[in-house]
Coordinates of C-alpha atoms in Angstrom, one line a residue:
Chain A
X1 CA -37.8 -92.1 69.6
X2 CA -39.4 -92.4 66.4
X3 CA -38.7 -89.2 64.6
X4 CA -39.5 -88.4 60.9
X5 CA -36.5 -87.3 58.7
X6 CA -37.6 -85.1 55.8
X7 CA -35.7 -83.4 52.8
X8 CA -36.1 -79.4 53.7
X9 CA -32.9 -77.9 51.4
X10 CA -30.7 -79.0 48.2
X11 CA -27.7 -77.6 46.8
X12 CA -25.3 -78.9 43.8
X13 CA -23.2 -78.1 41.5
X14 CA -22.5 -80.4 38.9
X15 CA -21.1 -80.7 35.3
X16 CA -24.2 -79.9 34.1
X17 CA -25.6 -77.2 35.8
X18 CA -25.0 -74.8 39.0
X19 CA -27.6 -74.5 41.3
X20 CA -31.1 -76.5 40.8
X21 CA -32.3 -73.5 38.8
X22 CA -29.6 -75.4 35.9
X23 CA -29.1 -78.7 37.2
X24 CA -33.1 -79.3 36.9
X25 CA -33.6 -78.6 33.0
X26 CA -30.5 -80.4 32.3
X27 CA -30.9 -83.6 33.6
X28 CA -34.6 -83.4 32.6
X29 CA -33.0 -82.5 28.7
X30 CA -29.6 -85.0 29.8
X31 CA -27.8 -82.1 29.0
X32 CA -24.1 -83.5 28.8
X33 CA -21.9 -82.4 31.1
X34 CA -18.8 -84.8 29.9
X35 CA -15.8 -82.8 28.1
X36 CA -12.2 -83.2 26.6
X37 CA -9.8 -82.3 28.8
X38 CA -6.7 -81.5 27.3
X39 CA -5.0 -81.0 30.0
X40 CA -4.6 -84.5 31.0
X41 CA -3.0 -84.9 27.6
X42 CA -0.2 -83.7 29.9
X43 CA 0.3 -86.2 32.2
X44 CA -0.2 -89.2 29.8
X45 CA -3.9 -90.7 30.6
X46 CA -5.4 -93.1 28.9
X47 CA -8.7 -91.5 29.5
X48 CA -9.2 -88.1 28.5
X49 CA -12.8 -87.0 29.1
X50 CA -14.3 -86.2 32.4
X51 CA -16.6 -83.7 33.7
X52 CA -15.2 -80.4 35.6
X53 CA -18.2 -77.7 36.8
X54 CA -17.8 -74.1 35.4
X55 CA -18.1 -72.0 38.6
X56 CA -16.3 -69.1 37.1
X57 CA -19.3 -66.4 37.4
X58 CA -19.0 -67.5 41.1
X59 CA -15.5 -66.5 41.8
X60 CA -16.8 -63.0 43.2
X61 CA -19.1 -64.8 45.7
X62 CA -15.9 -66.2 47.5
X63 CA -14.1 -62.8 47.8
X64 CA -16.6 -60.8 48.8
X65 CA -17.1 -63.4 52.5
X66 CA -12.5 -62.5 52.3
X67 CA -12.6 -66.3 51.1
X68 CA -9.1 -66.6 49.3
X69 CA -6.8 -69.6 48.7
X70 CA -10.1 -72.7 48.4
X71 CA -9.8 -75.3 46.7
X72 CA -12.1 -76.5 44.2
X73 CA -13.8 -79.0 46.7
X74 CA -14.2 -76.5 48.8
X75 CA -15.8 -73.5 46.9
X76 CA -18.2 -76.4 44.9
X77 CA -18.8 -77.1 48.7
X78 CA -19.7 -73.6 49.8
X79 CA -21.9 -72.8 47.0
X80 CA -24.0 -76.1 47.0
X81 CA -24.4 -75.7 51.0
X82 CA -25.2 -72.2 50.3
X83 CA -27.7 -73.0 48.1
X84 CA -29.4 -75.8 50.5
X85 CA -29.2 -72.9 53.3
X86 CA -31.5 -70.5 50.8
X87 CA -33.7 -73.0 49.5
X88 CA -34.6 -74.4 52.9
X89 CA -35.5 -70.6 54.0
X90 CA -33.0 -70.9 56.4
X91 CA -31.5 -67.7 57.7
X92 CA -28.2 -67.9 58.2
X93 CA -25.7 -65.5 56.9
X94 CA -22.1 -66.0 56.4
X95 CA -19.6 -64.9 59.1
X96 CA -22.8 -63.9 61.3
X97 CA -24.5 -64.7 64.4
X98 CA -22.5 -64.5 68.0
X99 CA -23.0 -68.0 69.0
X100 CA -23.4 -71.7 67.4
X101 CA -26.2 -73.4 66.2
X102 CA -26.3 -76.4 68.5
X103 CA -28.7 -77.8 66.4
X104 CA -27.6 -78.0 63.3
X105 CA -24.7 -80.3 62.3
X106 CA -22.8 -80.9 59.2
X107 CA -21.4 -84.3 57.2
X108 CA -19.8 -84.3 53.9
X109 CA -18.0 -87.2 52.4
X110 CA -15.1 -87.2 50.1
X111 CA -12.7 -89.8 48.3
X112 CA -10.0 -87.7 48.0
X113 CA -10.2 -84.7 49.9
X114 CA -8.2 -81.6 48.1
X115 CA -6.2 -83.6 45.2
X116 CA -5.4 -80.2 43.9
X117 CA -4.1 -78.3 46.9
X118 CA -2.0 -81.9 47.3
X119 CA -0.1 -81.0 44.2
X120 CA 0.6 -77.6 44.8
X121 CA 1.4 -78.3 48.2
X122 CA 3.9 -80.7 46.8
X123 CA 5.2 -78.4 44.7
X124 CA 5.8 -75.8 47.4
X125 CA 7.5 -78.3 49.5
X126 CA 9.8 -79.6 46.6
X127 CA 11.0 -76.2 45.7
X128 CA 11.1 -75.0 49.2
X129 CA 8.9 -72.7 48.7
X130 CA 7.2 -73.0 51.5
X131 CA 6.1 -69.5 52.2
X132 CA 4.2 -69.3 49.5
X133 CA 2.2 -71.6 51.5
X134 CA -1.0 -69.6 53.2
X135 CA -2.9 -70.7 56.5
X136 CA -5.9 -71.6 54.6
X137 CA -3.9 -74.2 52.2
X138 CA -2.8 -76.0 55.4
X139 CA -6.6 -75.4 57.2
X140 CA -7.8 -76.9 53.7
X141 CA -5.3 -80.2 53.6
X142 CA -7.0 -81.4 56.8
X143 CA -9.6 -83.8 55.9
X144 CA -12.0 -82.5 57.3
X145 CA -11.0 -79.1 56.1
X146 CA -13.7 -78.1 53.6
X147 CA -15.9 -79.1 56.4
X148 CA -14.8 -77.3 59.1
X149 CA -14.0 -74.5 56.8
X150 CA -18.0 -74.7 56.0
X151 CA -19.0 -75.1 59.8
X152 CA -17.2 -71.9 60.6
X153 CA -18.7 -69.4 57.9
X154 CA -22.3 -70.8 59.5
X155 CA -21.7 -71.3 62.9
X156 CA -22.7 -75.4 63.1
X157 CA -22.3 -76.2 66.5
X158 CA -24.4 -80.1 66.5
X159 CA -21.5 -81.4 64.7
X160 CA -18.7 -81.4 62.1
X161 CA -17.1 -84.2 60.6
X162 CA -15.6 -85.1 57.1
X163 CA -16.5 -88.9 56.6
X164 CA -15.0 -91.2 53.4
X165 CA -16.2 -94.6 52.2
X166 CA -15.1 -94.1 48.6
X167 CA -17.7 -93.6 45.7
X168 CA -20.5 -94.3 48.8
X169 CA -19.1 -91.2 50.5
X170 CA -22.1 -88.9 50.4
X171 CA -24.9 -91.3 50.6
X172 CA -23.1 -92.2 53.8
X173 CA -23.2 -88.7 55.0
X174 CA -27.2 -88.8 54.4
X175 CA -27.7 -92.4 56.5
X176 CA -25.1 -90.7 59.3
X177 CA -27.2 -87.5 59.5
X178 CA -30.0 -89.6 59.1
X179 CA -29.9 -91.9 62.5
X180 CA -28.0 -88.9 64.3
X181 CA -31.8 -86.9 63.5
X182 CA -33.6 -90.3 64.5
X183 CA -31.4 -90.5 67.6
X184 CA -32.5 -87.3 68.5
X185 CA -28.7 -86.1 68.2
X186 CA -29.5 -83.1 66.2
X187 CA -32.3 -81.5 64.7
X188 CA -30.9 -80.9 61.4
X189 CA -27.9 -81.6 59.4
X190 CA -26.0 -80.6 56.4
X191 CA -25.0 -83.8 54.4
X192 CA -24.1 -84.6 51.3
X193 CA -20.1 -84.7 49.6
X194 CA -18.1 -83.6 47.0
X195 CA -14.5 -84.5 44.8
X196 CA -13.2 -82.1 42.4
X197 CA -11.1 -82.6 39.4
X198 CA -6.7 -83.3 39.3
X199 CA -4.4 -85.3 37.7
X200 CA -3.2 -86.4 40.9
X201 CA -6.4 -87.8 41.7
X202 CA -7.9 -88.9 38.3
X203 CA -4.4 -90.5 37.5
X204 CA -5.0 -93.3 39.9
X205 CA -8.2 -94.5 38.6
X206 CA -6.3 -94.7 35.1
X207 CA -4.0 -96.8 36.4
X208 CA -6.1 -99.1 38.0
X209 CA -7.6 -99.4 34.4
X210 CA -11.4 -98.7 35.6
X211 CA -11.5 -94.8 33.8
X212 CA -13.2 -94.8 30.0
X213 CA -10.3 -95.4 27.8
X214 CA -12.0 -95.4 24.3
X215 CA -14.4 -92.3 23.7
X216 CA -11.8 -89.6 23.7
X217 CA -12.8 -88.5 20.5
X218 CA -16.7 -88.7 21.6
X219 CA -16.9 -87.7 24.9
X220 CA -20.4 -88.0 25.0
X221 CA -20.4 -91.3 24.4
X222 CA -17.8 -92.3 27.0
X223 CA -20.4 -93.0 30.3
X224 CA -22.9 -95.8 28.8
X225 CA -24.3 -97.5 31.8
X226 CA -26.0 -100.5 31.7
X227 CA -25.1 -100.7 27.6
X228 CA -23.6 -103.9 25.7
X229 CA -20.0 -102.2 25.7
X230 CA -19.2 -100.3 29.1
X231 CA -15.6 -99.3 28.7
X232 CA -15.0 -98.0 32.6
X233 CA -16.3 -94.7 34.3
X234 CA -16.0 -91.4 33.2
X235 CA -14.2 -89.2 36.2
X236 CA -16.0 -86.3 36.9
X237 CA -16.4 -83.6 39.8
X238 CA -18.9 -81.4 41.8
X239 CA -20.7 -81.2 45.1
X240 CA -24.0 -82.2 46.3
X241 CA -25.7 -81.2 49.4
X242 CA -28.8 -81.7 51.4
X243 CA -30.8 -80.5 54.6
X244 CA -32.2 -83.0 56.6
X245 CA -34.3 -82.7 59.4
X246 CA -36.4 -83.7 61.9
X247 CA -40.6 -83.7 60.8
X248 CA -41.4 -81.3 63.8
X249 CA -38.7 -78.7 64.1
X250 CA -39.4 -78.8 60.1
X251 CA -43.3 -78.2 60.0
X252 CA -42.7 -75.7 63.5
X253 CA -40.6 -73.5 60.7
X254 CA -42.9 -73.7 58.3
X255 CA -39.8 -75.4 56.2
X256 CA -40.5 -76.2 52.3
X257 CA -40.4 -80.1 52.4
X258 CA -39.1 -81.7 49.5
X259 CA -39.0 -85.2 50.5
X260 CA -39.1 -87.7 53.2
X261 CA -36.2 -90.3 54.0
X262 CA -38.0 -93.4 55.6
X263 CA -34.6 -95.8 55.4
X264 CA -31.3 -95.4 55.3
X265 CA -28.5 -97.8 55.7
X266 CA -24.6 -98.7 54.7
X267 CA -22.7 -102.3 54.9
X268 CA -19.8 -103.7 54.5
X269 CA -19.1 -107.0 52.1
X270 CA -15.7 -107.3 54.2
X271 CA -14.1 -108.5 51.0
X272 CA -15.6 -111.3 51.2
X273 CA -17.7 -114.2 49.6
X274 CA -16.1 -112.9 46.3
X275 CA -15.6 -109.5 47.1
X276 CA -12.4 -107.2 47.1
X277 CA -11.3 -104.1 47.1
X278 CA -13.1 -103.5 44.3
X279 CA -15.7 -106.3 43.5
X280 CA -18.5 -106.4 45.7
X281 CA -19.6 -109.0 47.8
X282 CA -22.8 -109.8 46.4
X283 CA -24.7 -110.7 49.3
X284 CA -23.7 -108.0 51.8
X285 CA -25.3 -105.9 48.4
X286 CA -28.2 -107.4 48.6
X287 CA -28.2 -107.3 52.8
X288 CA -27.9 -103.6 52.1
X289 CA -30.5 -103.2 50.2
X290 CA -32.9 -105.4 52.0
X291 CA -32.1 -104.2 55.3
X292 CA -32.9 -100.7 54.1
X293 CA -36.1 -101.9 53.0
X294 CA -37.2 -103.4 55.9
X295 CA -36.2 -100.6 57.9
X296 CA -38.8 -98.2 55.5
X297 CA -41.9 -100.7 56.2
X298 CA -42.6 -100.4 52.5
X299 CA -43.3 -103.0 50.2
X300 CA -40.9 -104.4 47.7
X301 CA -43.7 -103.6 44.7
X302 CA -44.0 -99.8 46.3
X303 CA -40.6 -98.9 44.4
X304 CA -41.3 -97.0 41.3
X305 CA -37.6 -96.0 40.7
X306 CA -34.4 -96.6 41.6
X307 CA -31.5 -93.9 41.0
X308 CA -28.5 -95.9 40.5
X309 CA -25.2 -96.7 40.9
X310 CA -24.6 -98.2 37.5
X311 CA -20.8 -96.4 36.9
X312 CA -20.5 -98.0 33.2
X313 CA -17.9 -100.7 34.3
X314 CA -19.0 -104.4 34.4
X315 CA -20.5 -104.2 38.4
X316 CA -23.6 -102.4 36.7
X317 CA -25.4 -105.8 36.0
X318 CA -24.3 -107.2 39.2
X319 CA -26.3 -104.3 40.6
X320 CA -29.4 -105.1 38.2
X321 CA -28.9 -109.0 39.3
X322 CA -29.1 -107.6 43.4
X323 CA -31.6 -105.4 42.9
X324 CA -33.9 -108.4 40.9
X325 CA -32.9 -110.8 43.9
X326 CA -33.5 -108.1 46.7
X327 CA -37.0 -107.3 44.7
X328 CA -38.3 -110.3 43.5
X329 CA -39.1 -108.1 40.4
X330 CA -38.1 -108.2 36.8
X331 CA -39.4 -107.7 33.1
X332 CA -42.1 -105.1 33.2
X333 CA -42.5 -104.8 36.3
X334 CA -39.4 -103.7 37.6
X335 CA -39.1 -100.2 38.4
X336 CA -37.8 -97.5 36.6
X337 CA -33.8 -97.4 36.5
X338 CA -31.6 -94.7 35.2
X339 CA -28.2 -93.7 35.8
X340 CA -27.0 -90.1 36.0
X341 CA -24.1 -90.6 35.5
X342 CA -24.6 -91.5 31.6
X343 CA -25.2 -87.4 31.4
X344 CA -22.5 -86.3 34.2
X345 CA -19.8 -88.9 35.0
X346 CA -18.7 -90.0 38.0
X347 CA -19.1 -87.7 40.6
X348 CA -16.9 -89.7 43.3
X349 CA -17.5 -88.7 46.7
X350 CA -20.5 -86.4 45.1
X351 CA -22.5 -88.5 43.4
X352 CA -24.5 -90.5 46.0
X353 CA -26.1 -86.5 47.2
X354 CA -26.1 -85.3 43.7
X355 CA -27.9 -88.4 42.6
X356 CA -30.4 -88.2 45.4
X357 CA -31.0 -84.8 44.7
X358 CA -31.7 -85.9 40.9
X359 CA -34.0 -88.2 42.0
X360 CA -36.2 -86.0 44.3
X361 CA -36.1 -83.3 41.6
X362 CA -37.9 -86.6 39.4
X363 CA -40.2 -87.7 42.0
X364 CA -41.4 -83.7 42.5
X365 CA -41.8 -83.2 38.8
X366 CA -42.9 -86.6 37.7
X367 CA -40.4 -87.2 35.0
X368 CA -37.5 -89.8 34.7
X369 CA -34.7 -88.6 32.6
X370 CA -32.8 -90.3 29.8
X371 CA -29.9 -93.3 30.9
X372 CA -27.7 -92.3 27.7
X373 CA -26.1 -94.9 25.7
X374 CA -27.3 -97.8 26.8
X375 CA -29.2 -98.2 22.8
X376 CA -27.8 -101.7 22.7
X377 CA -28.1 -102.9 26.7
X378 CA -25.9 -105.9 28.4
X379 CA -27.6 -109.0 27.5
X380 CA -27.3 -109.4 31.3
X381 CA -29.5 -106.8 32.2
X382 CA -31.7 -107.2 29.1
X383 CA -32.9 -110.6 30.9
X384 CA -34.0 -109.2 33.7
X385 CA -35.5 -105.1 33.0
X386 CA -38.0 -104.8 30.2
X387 CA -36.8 -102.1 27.6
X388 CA -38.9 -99.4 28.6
X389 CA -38.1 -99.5 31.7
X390 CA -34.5 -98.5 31.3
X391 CA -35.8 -95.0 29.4
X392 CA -33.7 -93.5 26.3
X393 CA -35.3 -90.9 26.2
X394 CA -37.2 -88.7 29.0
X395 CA -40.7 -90.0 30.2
X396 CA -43.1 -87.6 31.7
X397 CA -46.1 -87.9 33.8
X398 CA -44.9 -90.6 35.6
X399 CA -46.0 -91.2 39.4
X400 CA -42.8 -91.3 41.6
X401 CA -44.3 -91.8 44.8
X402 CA -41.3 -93.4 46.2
X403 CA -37.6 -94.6 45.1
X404 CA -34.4 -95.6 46.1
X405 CA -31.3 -94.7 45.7
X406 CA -27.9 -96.9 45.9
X407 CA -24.3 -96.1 45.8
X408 CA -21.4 -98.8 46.3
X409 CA -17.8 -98.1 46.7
X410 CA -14.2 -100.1 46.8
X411 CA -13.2 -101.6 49.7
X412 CA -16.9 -103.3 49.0
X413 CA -19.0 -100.9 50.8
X414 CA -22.9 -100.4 50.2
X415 CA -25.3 -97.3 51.2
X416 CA -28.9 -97.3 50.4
X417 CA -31.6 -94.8 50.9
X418 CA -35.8 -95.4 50.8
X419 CA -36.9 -91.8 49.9
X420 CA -40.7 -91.0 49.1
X421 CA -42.9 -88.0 48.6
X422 CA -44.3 -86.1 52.0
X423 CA -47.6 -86.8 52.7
X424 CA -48.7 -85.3 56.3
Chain B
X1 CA 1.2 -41.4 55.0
X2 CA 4.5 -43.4 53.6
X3 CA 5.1 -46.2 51.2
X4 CA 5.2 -48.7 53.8
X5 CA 2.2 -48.2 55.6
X6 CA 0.5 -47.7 52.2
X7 CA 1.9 -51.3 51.5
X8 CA 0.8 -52.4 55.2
X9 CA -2.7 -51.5 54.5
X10 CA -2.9 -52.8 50.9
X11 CA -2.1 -56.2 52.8
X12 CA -4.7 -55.7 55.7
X13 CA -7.6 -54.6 53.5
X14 CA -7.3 -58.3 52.1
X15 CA -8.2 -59.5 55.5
X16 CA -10.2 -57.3 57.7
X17 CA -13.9 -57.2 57.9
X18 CA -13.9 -53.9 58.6
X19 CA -12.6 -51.5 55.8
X20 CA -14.3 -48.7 56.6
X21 CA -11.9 -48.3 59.3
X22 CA -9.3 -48.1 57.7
X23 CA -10.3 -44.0 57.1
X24 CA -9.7 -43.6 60.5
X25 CA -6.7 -45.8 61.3
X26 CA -4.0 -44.6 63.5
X27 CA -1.1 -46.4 65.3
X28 CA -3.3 -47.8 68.2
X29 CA -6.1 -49.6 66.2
X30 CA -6.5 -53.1 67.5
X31 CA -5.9 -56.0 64.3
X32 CA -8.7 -58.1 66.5
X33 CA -11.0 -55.5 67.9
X34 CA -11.0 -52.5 65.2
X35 CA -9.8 -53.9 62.0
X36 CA -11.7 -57.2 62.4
X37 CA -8.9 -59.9 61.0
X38 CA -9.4 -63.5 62.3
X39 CA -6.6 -64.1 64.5
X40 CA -6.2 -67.1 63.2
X41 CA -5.1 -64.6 59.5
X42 CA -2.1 -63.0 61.3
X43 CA 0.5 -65.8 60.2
X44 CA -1.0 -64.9 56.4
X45 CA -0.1 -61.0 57.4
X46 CA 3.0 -62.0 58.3
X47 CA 3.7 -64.1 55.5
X48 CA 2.6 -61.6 52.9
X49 CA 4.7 -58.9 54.6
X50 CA 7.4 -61.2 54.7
X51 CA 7.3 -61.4 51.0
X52 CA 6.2 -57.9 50.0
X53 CA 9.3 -56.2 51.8
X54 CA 11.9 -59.3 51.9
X55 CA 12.6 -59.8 55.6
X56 CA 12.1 -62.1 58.3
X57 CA 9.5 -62.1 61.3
X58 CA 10.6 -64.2 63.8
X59 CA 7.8 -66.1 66.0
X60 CA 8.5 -64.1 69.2
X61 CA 7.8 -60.7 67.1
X62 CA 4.6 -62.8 65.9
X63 CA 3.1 -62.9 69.4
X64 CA 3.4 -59.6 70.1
X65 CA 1.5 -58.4 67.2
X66 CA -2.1 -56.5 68.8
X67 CA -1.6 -53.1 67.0
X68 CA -1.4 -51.9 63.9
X69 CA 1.3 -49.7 65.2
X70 CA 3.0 -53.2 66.5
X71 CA 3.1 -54.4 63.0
X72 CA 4.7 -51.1 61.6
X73 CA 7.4 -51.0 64.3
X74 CA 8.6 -54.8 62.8
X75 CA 9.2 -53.6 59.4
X76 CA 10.7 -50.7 60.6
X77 CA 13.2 -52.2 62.8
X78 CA 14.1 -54.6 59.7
X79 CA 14.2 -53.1 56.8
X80 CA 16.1 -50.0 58.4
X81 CA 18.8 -52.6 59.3

């Protein structure tokens, strides 16, 4: 079965922006989304700035669908899967229709699931309050509860599953819904993830000493990818969702088509060869990548851009050293390379859909947006991509015909994803 | 009407699908059926009763909630205690 998986709906809410109507002029302008947070003064972080969304003018979307008691991963969720749903012309409505949608499944990834409802819960439990605790807190600490949640308001009846593989989450979700459209499994599926912001999450990447620890006072400045002086990443939170779908249940709906996926693939280093928990193993990287590749039947040379990882920790020029091997490509002729997360953060279990989303929005509008504070870049990485092709500032008119799109994760895991324009 | 089925409503509003109903409510509209609250929402009515007028449901009272009439007869039977 040789189907043709295409792009038909995007949602996300990011730091930056709700909705693509925001998150489009603000990546294009690398609009910061990175804040002080005072609250983590609190709790006594070394790292202080991160990146929470505002989704405030929102709150009267969740109570007018009697949606009380969400957590935050789960209404930046709803509104960037309600957003796919209207920009793919789809026509469901919430709490309607009599009977599922066999169809249509859904997949979203997560690292850490509901770290805010985990401390309240915790805090119920402790004082033995444990009344105050409603059936949609418990629903919510499942899992696969923002999910299911999510399947329920729609009707999904293909599929619903929560899926983790850490910072890799939601690219995962996209290669899962990916083959299960392929297989001829489903005909469309939500993917995509989302992580949201808590001390009881954030606290643990502090610890394990991998958060920006020396920007507080400049929280722009914090996330510099691929720069001389990456200090860690910069925690952040939000949600990013995407259609998929087959070609011909697509064109048959007369779907807008935003892009086409022609590979997708995840690994495993297996902590080995060098990696751990959380080093990669540098050639089950590079099998990720190449794999992917070879699965897309494109040519090494037909990548004008890659969206990547690049957190700000010392992995990024491992990543520019893979992607060099895997290409064969370097100096001026290596593609275009940017990281979003120099403007947003780390997104966690978000950032693999929010980034893909970024780089279709790119590849439709022929622009590659700023990497942010990378002025002076790794010596590493200067030996391998010319200058211009790591952009400071925006570049225009530039012909994205296709890109890829990486994310990695501890416990050494790799996703990768061949995306290019639709072309009948 | 009285103060407790004022209260009682007030709670079920937050739940049902169905408000307009509520103009015509009597003893014998159906939680599922007329008002439109997700079964799965009862343990939440409970819970908020349970907490607006200080008592105690016990689970085999639970089970035999259909009725809006059911749910009145509970906090009847307890807080008259």
């Amino acid at each position: 079965m040789n189907k043709r998986v295409v792009v038909t709906g995007m949602g996300v809410v990011s730091p930056n922006g709700i909705g693509l109507i925001e998150f489009l002029p603000n990546i294009r302008n690398a609009i910061n989304g990175i804040k002080y947070i005072k609250e983590l003064e609190l709790y006594g972080l070394g790292c202080l700035v991160g990146g929470i969304p505002d989704i405030s003018k929102c709150e009267d979307f969740f109570t007018s669908y009697k949606l009380y008691y969400l957590s935050y991963s789960t209404k930046y969720s709803i509104l960037a899967c309600e957003e796919a749903i209207q920009n793919s012309n789809l026509q469901y409505t919430i709490h309607q229709g009599k009977e599922p949608d066999y169809n249509t499944g859904i997949i979203l990834g997560t690292l850490a699931g509901q770290p805010d409802f985990l401390g309240m819960l915790m805090h119920y439990v402790d004082k033995k309050m444990n009344k105050k605790i409603r059936t949609f807190i418990a629903e919510q600490m499942m899992i696969s509860g923002s999910t299911a949640l999510i399947s329920g308001l729609y009707g999904f009846g293909n599929y619903c599953s929560a899926t983790s593989m850490a910072c890799a989450s939601s690219a995962d979700t996209i290669v899962q819904g990916f083959d299960r459209i392929k297989q001829g499994k489903a005909k469309r599926m939500l993917v995509g993830g989302y992580d949201s912001y808590s001390p009881y999450m954030w606290t643990n990447f502090d610890i394990l000493r991998i958060i920006s620890r020396e920007h507080n006072d400049s929280p722009e400045k914090a996330s510099r990818p691929m720069s001389s002086s990456p200090n860690g990443f910069v925690p952040s939170s939000g949600a990013g969702v995407l259609i998929i779908e087959d070609l011909e249940t697509a064109l048959t709906r007369n779907a807008p088509i935003y892009a086409e996926i022609i590979g997708a693939n995840s690994n495993c280093g297996g902590q080995r060869q060098g990696g751990t928990m959380s080093a990669p193993n540098i050639y089950a990287s590079r099998k990720c990548l190449k794999d992917c590749i070879e699965q897309s039947g494109i040519k090494n040379s037909d990548i004008d851009y890659i969206s990547g990882h690049l957190t700000s920790t010392m992995a990024d020029v491992l990543e520019i050293q893979n992607w060099n091997n895997v290409l064969g490509r370097r100096g001026k002729d290596f593609p275009y390379i940017n990281s979003l997360k120099s403007i947003i953060g780390h997104t966690i279990g978000a950032a693999g859909a929010i980034e893909t989303i970024a780089g279709i929005l790119q590849m439709n509008n022929s622009f590659i947006h700023a990497s942010l504070n990378c002025e002076k870049l790794h010596p590493e990485i200067e030996k391998i991509a010319d200058r211009s092709r790591i952009p400071l500032k925006r570049v225009e008119n530039v012909e994205i015909n296709c890109f890829a799109k990486s994310s990695f994760g501890f416990g050494d895991v790799n996703s990768c994803l061949i995306i290019k324009k639709y072309k009948s | 009407m009285n103060e407790t089925k004022e209260k009682l409503i007030k709670i079920l509003k937050t739940y049902s699908f169905n408000e307009p109903v509520f103009y015509t409510l009597t003893d014998e509209s159906d939680l599922k059926d007329d008002l439109d609250i997700n079964s799965a929402r009862i343990i939440d009515i409970v819970l908020d009763i349970e907490e607006e007028f200080k008592i105690e449901i016990d689970d085999k009272a639970i089970t035999k909630i259909r009725k809006f009439g059911d749910i009145v007869e509970i906090i009847n039977s307890k807080i008259n205690k």
